[in-house]
Amino acid sequence: MPQVHIHQHDAIIVGAGGAGLMAALYASKNANVAVVSKLYPTRSHTGAAQGGISAALGNVEEDRWEWHAFDTVKGSDYLADQDAVDVLCKEAIDAVIELEHMGLPFDRFPNGKISQRRFGGHTNNETKKPVQRACHAADRTGHMILQTLYQQCIKNKVNFFDEFHVVDLIRVGDAVAGVVALEIATGDFHIFHGKAVMFATGGWGRCWEVTSNAHSLTGDGAAICFRQGVPMEDMEFFQFHPTGIYKLGILITEGVRGEGGILLNGKGERFMEKYAPTIKDLASRDVVSRAIFLELRDGNGVNGQNYVHLDVTPATVNKYFELAGETRRITREDIEQKLPDIADFTRTYLGVDPVEEPMPIQPTAHYAMGGIPTNVDAQVLANAQGNVITGLYAAGEVACVSVHGANRLGTNSLVDLVVFGRRAGMHIAANVANMTLPALPKDAAAPVIAEFERIRTNKGQAKPYELRNRMQKTMTDNVGVFRTAESMASAQEELKQLRHEYLTNIVIDDKGNQFNTDLLEAWELGCLLELAEVTAFSAYNRTESRGGHAREDYPNRDDQNWLKHTFCRKEGDRFHLDYKPVTILRYQPKERVY
Amino acid sequence: MQVQMRVRRYNPEKQSKPWWGEYTLQNVNRTDTVLDLLHRVKWEIDGTLALRRSCGHGVCGSDAMRINGANALACKTLVSRLAAAGEPNVQIQVEPLLGLAVQKDLIVNMEPFFEHYRSVLPFMVNNDPVPADGRERLQSPEDRARFDDTTKCILCAACTSSCPSFWANDKYVGPAAIVQAHRFIFDSRDQATSERLQVVGDTFGVWRCRTIFNCTNACPRDIEVTRAIAEVKVALTTGEV
């Protein structure tokens, strides 16, 4: 057994994206905190978020947080917990103002206030028209949030362990005692012993073939918790963003449509008029993704290919503004100024200049609505009855509060991570003094060290990338935008086979210690496989269509039987499901039309 | 097309000095990125190849490296930029960034880089009470535009590690740190201009810059780095921002 280094802190925050950094800032005020991340903090995927962060500031037109809340609930297809949504939308206002005070360079209106733009699903509840709610810094809002929070962490001397890859959670009874991490540079194992552990490790879009997610988004935090007995909530709900760059999956922000961009099929038709007559191209993401999928299946792709066009050229946009009787017009300069990164992406990767020609797009796996179940203080739930695991927290994409329900509205991921990251940090700061430090179990790191040794030394034939490709293919074909019992059964069969191969037949080339990314990628594949199986299993059992979970064999929403959250846990080798009622306050479920 | 990848390799656990790894890849598309090709080498040929990467589309700053002798992000460099149209067989050479110690293959020690970053007080300082109405501090679009270019920095180190002044003396804070200083010096809301100017006006600050423009050429975010440095020099000389 190699030597294991031991560190002691009050709280350990795993992951250094928006949620982790926000929590670190608050928790550090009153506790000795370590932020442990497999990446340098500024590499985190919060930095890839583009279009904006919504808050009902009302800087340019009337807006209310209750409207934001209703839009979020409607967007969620009524699966979001409405008490949590109230917290999200009310605190969004204060959180955005706090980010500005921290120095975030938001774009400004001529009067000096934070600039706001339209985004999918965000409306004036009275007129039903899109409302300008998304606060933005060009089309790199996430980048600015990540940079600003990291800057503040440096100012406040937060304690970072960069490129330490957390690989296990240490549980003691109904509490936690810390985490095990592998130091990437040396291969050494470290135990971070503490009273509180927070996971803020992001999503697992890499389960699918075409994704907007970073290579590093492999669901580590969720898989680690799941292996330690934490249930996973609502895993069947994964968002496919309608506008990914064709084949590459790189995100093209909804802000493009917020600025007036139009979706056109191969016949040049603005097909969203059929699917969402009122707000058309700015309908919720699940609605638009399904529309694109159906257009492609009906042979309405561009040039017979598997993509449609997103057109933000001034000629097209202004034509549709004119048709709609709107007075506003856009210019080439507006696009260059408001969507510079998008223009750069399409020019770099496609050779397409969005000012001159339409962009080829297709839906791309984007965001996990489900994940580690928490309450509104980011405390992790042990079960569907709502019991809390002492000292364990989660926030951001890895968590399921649930504020996104069956489908997340655009910009609400950034709202989620600042609001609930902050609440996690506050809760840790307020409670850590009264918590006891559990003793470390003997050989706490031994099981995960053994698993790494198995992967390192296993003499099999299957390379991790081959297994990963097979997993991504079956998830895309069978647990994608549309699903059926048959497709999901076939995915489950394939995933079971892949798990077997992963456990018995894997082989890697790098047997060393330092920067062994071969080994870590293989271990990450194990996390993805775990979450893919939970997703397929949870989805198979939900016999209705709701939000991001669209079944061709059960095309309708079924509130009678399915207005509830799925809780999936593993007992031995078998998955087990529980269900938790949805919290309904002001907004009774009704049919969802856009 | 066929690509001959020539990759600078070094594993201190096994080798006493660096060497060149040569890998032939078939069926390469002109739209593939260098990161795609490195992934193919790692996944299909030799899993021991070590590199950093994350987002894969030029926003996280993990995979800056020397590609055919010039610094760039591997995920933002397409084969089409390195090969003439119709060329059936191309060689692409990939090395770690210069001026930072190699730890393994394409991975360099980023700590000195982040130390320089931290030295310029890369954070907003404003000790005034927040507005009484609890709302945002106001800033005109013109004031916001003043520092827009330098907010784009992703800390990839492509600029600093392309700078001959930094190669000559790694105590020089380097272009990336100056870009960060610029981002705050020219932000109308910030109040630590003089402290920051003191740091970058030091012996190892902006005056080490010889206006070589390597940094501007290397920046994957198209930041006009040399101009930003010049603006800081002007601020130091005139005392005005």
Coordinates of N, CA and C in Angstrom, one line a residue, chain A residues 248 344-352, chain B residues 1-3 5 28-37 67-68 73-92:
Chain A
L248 N -19.9 18.8 -34.2 CA -19.0 19.1 -33.1 C -19.7 19.2 -31.8
D344 N -16.6 33.8 -33.7 CA -15.3 33.2 -33.7 C -15.4 31.7 -33.9
F345 N -16.3 31.1 -33.1 CA -16.4 29.6 -33.2 C -16.8 29.2 -34.6
T346 N -17.8 29.8 -35.2 CA -18.3 29.3 -36.5 C -17.2 29.6 -37.6
R347 N -16.6 30.7 -37.4 CA -15.5 31.0 -38.4 C -14.4 30.0 -38.3
T348 N -14.0 29.7 -37.0 CA -12.8 28.8 -36.8 C -13.2 27.4 -37.2
Y349 N -14.3 26.9 -36.7 CA -14.5 25.4 -36.9 C -15.3 25.1 -38.2
L350 N -16.1 26.0 -38.7 CA -16.9 25.7 -39.9 C -16.5 26.5 -41.1
G351 N -15.7 27.6 -40.9 CA -15.4 28.5 -42.0 C -16.7 29.2 -42.4
V352 N -17.7 29.3 -41.5 CA -18.9 30.0 -41.8 C -18.9 31.3 -41.1
Chain B
M1 N -6.7 12.5 -45.8 CA -5.3 12.7 -46.0 C -4.5 12.0 -44.8
Q2 N -3.2 12.0 -45.0 CA -2.3 11.4 -44.0 C -1.5 12.4 -43.3
V3 N -1.4 12.3 -42.0 CA -0.6 13.3 -41.2 C 0.4 12.5 -40.4
M5 N 2.5 12.9 -37.4 CA 2.6 13.7 -36.1 C 4.0 13.5 -35.5
V28 N -7.3 11.5 -42.0 CA -7.4 12.8 -41.3 C -8.2 13.8 -42.2
N29 N -9.2 14.5 -41.5 CA -9.9 15.5 -42.2 C -9.3 16.9 -42.0
R30 N -9.5 17.7 -43.0 CA -8.9 19.1 -42.9 C -9.6 19.9 -41.8
T31 N -10.8 19.4 -41.4 CA -11.5 20.1 -40.3 C -11.2 19.6 -38.9
D32 N -10.4 18.5 -38.9 CA -9.9 18.0 -37.6 C -9.0 19.0 -36.9
T33 N -9.1 19.0 -35.6 CA -8.2 19.9 -34.8 C -6.9 19.2 -34.4
V34 N -5.9 19.9 -34.0 CA -4.7 19.2 -33.6 C -5.0 18.4 -32.3
L35 N -6.0 18.9 -31.5 CA -6.4 18.2 -30.3 C -7.0 16.8 -30.7
D36 N -7.8 16.8 -31.8 CA -8.4 15.6 -32.3 C -7.2 14.6 -32.6
L37 N -6.2 15.1 -33.3 CA -5.1 14.3 -33.7 C -4.3 13.7 -32.5
I67 N 2.8 24.6 -31.9 CA 2.4 23.8 -33.0 C 3.1 24.4 -34.2
N68 N 3.9 23.5 -34.9 CA 4.7 24.0 -36.0 C 5.5 25.3 -35.6
L73 N -3.7 27.1 -29.3 CA -4.5 26.1 -28.6 C -4.6 24.9 -29.6
A74 N -4.4 23.7 -29.1 CA -4.5 22.6 -30.0 C -6.0 22.4 -30.5
C75 N -6.9 22.7 -29.6 CA -8.3 22.5 -29.9 C -8.9 23.6 -30.9
K76 N -8.1 24.7 -31.1 CA -8.5 25.7 -32.0 C -7.7 25.8 -33.3
T77 N -6.8 24.8 -33.4 CA -6.0 24.8 -34.6 C -6.4 23.7 -35.5
L78 N -7.0 24.1 -36.6 CA -7.5 23.1 -37.6 C -6.3 22.6 -38.5
V79 N -6.4 21.4 -39.0 CA -5.4 20.9 -39.9 C -5.4 21.8 -41.1
S80 N -6.6 22.3 -41.5 CA -6.6 23.2 -42.7 C -5.8 24.4 -42.6
R81 N -5.5 24.8 -41.4 CA -4.6 26.0 -41.2 C -3.1 25.6 -41.3
L82 N -2.8 24.3 -41.3 CA -1.4 23.9 -41.3 C -1.1 23.3 -42.6
A83 N -2.0 23.0 -43.4 CA -1.8 22.2 -44.7 C -2.4 22.9 -45.8
A84 N -1.6 23.0 -46.9 CA -2.2 23.6 -48.2 C -3.3 22.7 -48.7
A85 N -4.3 23.3 -49.3 CA -5.4 22.5 -49.9 C -4.9 21.5 -50.9
G86 N -5.4 20.2 -50.8 CA -5.0 19.2 -51.7 C -3.8 18.5 -51.3
E87 N -3.1 18.9 -50.3 CA -1.9 18.2 -49.8 C -2.2 16.9 -49.3
P88 N -1.7 15.8 -49.8 CA -2.1 14.5 -49.4 C -1.3 14.0 -48.1
N89 N -0.2 14.6 -47.8 CA 0.7 14.1 -46.7 C 1.3 15.3 -46.0
V90 N 1.0 15.5 -44.7 CA 1.4 16.7 -44.0 C 2.1 16.3 -42.7
Q91 N 3.2 17.0 -42.4 CA 3.8 16.8 -41.1 C 3.4 17.9 -40.1
I92 N 3.0 17.5 -38.9 CA 2.7 18.5 -37.9 C 3.5 18.2 -36.7

